[in-house]
mmCIF file of C-alpha atoms in Angstrom:
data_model
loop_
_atom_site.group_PDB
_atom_site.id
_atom_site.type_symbol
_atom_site.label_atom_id
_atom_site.label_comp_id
_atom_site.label_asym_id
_atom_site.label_seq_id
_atom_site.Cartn_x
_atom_site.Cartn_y
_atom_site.Cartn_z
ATOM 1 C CA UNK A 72 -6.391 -1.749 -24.087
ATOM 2 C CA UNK A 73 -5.449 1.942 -23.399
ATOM 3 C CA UNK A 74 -6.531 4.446 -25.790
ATOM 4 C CA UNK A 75 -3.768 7.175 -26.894
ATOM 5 C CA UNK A 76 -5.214 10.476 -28.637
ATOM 6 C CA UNK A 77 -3.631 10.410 -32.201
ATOM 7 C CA UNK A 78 -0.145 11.301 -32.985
ATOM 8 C CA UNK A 79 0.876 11.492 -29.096
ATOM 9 C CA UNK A 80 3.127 8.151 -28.379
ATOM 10 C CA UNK A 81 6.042 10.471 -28.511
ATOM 11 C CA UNK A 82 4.816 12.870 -25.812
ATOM 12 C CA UNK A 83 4.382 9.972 -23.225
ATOM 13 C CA UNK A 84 7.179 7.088 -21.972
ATOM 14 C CA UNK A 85 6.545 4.219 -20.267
ATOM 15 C CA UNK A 86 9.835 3.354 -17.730
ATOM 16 C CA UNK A 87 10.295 -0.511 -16.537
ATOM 17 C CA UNK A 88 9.166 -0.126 -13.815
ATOM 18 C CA UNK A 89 5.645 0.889 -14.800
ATOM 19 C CA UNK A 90 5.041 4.906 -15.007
ATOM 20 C CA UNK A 91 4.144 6.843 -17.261
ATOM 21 C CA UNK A 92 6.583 9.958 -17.433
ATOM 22 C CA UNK A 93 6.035 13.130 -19.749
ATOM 23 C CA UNK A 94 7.916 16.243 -20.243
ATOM 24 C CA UNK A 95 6.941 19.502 -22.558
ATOM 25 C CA UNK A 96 8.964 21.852 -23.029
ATOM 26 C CA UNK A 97 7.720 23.672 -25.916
ATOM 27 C CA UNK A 98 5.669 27.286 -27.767
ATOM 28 C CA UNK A 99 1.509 26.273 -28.657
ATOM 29 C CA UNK A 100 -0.687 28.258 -30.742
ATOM 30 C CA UNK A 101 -3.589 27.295 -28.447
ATOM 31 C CA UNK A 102 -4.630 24.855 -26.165
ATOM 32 C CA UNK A 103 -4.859 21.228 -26.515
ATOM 33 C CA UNK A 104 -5.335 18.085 -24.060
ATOM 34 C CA UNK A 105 -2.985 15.200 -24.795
ATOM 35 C CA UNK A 106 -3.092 11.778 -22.466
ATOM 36 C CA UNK A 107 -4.807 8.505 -22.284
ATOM 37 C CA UNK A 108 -7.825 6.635 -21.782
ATOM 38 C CA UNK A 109 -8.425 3.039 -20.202
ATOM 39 C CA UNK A 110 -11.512 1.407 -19.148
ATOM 40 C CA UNK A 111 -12.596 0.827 -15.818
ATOM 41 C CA UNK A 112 -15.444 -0.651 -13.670
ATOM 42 C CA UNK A 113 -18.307 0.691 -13.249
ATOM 43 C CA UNK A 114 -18.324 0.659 -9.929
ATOM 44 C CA UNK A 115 -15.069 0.684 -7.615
ATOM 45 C CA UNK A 116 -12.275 2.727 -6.990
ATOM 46 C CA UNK A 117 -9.816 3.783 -9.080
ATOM 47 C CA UNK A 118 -6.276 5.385 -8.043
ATOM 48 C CA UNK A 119 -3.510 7.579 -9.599
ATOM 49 C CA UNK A 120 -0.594 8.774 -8.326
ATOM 50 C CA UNK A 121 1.353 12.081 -10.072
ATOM 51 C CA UNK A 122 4.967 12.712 -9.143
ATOM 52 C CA UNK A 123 5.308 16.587 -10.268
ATOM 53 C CA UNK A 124 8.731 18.276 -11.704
ATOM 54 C CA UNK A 125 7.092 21.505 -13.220
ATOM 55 C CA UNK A 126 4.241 22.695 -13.992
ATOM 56 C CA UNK A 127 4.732 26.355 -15.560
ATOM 57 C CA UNK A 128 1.529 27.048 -17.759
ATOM 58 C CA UNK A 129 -0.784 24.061 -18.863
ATOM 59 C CA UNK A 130 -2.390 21.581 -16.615
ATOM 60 C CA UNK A 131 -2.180 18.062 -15.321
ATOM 61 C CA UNK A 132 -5.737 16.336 -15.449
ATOM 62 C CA UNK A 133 -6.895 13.199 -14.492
ATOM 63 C CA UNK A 134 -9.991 11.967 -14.547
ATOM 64 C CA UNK A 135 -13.169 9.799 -15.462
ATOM 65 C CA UNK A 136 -15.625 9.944 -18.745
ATOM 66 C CA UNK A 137 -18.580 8.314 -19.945
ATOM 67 C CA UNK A 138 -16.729 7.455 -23.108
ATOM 68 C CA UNK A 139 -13.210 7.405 -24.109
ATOM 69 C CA UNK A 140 -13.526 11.475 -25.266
ATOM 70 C CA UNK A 141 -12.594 14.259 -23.396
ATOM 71 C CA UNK A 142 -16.064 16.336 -24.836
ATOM 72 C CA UNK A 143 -18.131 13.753 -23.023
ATOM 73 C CA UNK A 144 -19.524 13.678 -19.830
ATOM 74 C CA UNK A 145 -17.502 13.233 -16.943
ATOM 75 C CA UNK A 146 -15.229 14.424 -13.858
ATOM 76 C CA UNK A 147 -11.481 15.682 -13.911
ATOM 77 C CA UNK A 148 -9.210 16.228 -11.251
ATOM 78 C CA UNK A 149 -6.995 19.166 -12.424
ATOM 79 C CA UNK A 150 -3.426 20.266 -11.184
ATOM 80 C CA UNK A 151 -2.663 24.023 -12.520
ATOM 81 C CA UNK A 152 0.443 25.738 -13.051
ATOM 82 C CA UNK A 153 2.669 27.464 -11.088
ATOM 83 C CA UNK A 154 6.210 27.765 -9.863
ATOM 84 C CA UNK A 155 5.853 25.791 -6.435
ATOM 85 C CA UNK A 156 5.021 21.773 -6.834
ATOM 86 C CA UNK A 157 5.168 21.343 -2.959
ATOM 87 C CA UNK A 158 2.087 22.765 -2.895
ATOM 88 C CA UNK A 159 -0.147 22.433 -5.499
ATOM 89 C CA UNK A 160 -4.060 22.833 -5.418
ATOM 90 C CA UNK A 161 -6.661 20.442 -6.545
ATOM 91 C CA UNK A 162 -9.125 21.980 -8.929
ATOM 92 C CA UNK A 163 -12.796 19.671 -9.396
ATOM 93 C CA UNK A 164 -14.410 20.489 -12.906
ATOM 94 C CA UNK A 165 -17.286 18.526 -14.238
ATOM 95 C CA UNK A 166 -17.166 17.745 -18.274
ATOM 96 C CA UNK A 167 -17.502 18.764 -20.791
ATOM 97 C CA UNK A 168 -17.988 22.172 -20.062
ATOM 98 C CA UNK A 169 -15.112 22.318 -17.519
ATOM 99 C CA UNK A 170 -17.006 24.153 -14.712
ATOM 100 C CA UNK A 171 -15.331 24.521 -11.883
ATOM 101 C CA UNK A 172 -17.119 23.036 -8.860
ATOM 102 C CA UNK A 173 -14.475 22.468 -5.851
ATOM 103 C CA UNK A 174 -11.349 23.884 -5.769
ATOM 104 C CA UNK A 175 -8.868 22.646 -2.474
ATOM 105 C CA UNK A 176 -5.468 24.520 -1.536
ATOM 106 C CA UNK A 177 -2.965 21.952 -1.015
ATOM 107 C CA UNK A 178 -2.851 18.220 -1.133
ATOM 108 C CA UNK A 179 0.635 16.574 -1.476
ATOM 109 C CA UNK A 180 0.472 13.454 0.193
ATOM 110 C CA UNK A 181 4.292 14.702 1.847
ATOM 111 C CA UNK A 182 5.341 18.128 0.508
ATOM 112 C CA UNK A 183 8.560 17.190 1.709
ATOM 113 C CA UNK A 184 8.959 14.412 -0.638
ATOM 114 C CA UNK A 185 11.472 15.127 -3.785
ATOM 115 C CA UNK A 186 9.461 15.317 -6.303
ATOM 116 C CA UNK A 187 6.069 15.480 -4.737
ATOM 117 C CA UNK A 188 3.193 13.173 -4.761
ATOM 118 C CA UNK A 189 0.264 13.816 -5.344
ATOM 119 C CA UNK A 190 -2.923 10.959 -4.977
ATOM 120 C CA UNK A 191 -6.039 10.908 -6.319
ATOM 121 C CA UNK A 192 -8.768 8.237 -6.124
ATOM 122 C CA UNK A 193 -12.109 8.755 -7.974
ATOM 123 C CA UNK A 194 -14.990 6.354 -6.621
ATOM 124 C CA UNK A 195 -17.675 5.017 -8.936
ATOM 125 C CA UNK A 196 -20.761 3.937 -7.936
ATOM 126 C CA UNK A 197 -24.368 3.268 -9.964
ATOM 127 C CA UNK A 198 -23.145 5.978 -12.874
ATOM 128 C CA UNK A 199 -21.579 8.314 -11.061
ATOM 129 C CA UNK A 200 -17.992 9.760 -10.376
ATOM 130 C CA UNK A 201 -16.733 11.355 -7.242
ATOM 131 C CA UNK A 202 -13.114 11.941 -5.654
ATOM 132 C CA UNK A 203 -12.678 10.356 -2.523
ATOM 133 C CA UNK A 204 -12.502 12.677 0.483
ATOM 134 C CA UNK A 205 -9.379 14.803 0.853
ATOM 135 C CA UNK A 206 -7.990 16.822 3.452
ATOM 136 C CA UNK A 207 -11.743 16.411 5.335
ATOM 137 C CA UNK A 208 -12.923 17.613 1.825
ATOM 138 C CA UNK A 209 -16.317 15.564 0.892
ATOM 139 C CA UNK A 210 -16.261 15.803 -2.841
ATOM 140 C CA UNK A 211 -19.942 16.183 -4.783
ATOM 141 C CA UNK A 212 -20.631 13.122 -7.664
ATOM 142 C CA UNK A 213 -20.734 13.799 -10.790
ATOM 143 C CA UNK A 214 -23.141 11.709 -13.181
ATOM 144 C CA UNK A 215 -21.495 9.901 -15.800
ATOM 145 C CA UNK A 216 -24.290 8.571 -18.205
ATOM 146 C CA UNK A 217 -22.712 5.546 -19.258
ATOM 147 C CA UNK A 218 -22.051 2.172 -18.081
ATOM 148 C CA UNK A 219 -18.577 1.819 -18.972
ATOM 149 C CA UNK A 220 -16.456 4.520 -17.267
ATOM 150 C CA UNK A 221 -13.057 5.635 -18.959
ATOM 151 C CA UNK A 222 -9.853 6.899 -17.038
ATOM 152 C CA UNK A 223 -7.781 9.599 -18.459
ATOM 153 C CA UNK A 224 -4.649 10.796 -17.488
ATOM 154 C CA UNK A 225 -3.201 13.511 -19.863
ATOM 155 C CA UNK A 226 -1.878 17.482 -19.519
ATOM 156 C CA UNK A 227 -3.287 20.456 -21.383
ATOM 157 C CA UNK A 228 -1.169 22.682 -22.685
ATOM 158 C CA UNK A 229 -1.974 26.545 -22.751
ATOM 159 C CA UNK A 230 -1.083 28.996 -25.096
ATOM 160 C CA UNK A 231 2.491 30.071 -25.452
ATOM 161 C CA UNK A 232 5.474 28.510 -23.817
ATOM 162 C CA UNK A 233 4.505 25.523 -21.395
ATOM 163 C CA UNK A 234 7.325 23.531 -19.408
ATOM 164 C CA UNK A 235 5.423 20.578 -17.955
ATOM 165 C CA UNK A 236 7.451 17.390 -16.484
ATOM 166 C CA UNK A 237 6.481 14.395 -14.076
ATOM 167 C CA UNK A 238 4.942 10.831 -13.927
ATOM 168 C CA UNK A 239 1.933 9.160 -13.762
ATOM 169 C CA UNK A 240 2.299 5.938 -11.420
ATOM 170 C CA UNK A 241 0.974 3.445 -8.949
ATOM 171 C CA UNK A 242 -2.533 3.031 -10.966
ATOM 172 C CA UNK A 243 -4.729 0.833 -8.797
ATOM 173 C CA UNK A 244 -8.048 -0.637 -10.362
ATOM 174 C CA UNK A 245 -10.396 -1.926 -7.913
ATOM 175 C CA UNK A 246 -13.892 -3.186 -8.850
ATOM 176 C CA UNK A 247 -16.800 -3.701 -6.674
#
């Protein structure tokens, strides 16, 4: 059973035919993560795809924790803002402190695609998190700590106006 920070059903929307669409268009005093959190093996892969409108200001993240808790341990796969969604970059950072340790340029599966997809699978294996290789990009693991892994998909808004829009989709679960 997913786990949905406080207060937030009305920030995500579940369509019929499975995703998981959100849209911000709104002023914040500061920021602040909102999203989800769902279990997951310990050890397999897991995969997420993000169809992106806009992105001005916040972030998209998704990633894996040792508990269901954005402040724990873990490893998130971060999408930051700016004008151009063909070509987004993929930023790494390792949790909680949210140091940055890879960043890569571009990874749309097709740029071309309207909107543009973006996939992302993390692999877990004996308590640690890594994001499969991307682009020829080998991706360092990231301990986790725990034996029950959490997904999170989610956004962070910045401070001031942030226009965010897109879907979360095609989640694949596969455990080893």
């Amino acid at each position: 059973e997913p786990i949905l920070f406080p207060d937030q059903v009305n920030l995500f929307f579940l369509t019929e035919n499975g995703t998981l669409k959100f849209q911000v268009n709104r002023k914040y005093d500061g920021p602040q993560v909102y999203g989800l959190f769902a279990p997951v093996p310990a050890n397999g892969i897991v995969r997420i795809d993000t169809s992106l409108i806009r992105v001005q200001e916040g972030e998209i993240w998704m990633g894996v924790f040792a508990e269901p808790n954005i402040a724990s341990q873990g490893l998130v796969a971060v999408i930051p803002p700016g004008d151009n969604t063909r070509n987004k970059e993929l930023v790494q950072k390792k949790m909680p402190e949210q140091v940055e340790i890879h960043r890569l340029e571009t990874f749309a599966d097709d740029p071309t695609q309207d909107p543009p997809r973006y996939s992302i699978v993390f692999e877990l294996s004996n308590g640690e998190v890594k994001i499969q290789k991307l682009r020829d990009t080998e991706f360092a693991p990231v301990p986790l700590g725990s034996a029950q892994p959490w997904l999170f998909v989610g956004y962070q808004v910045a401070n001031g106006s942030n226009r965010l829009e897109g879907e979360f989709l095609n989640l694949l679960v596969q455990g080893q």
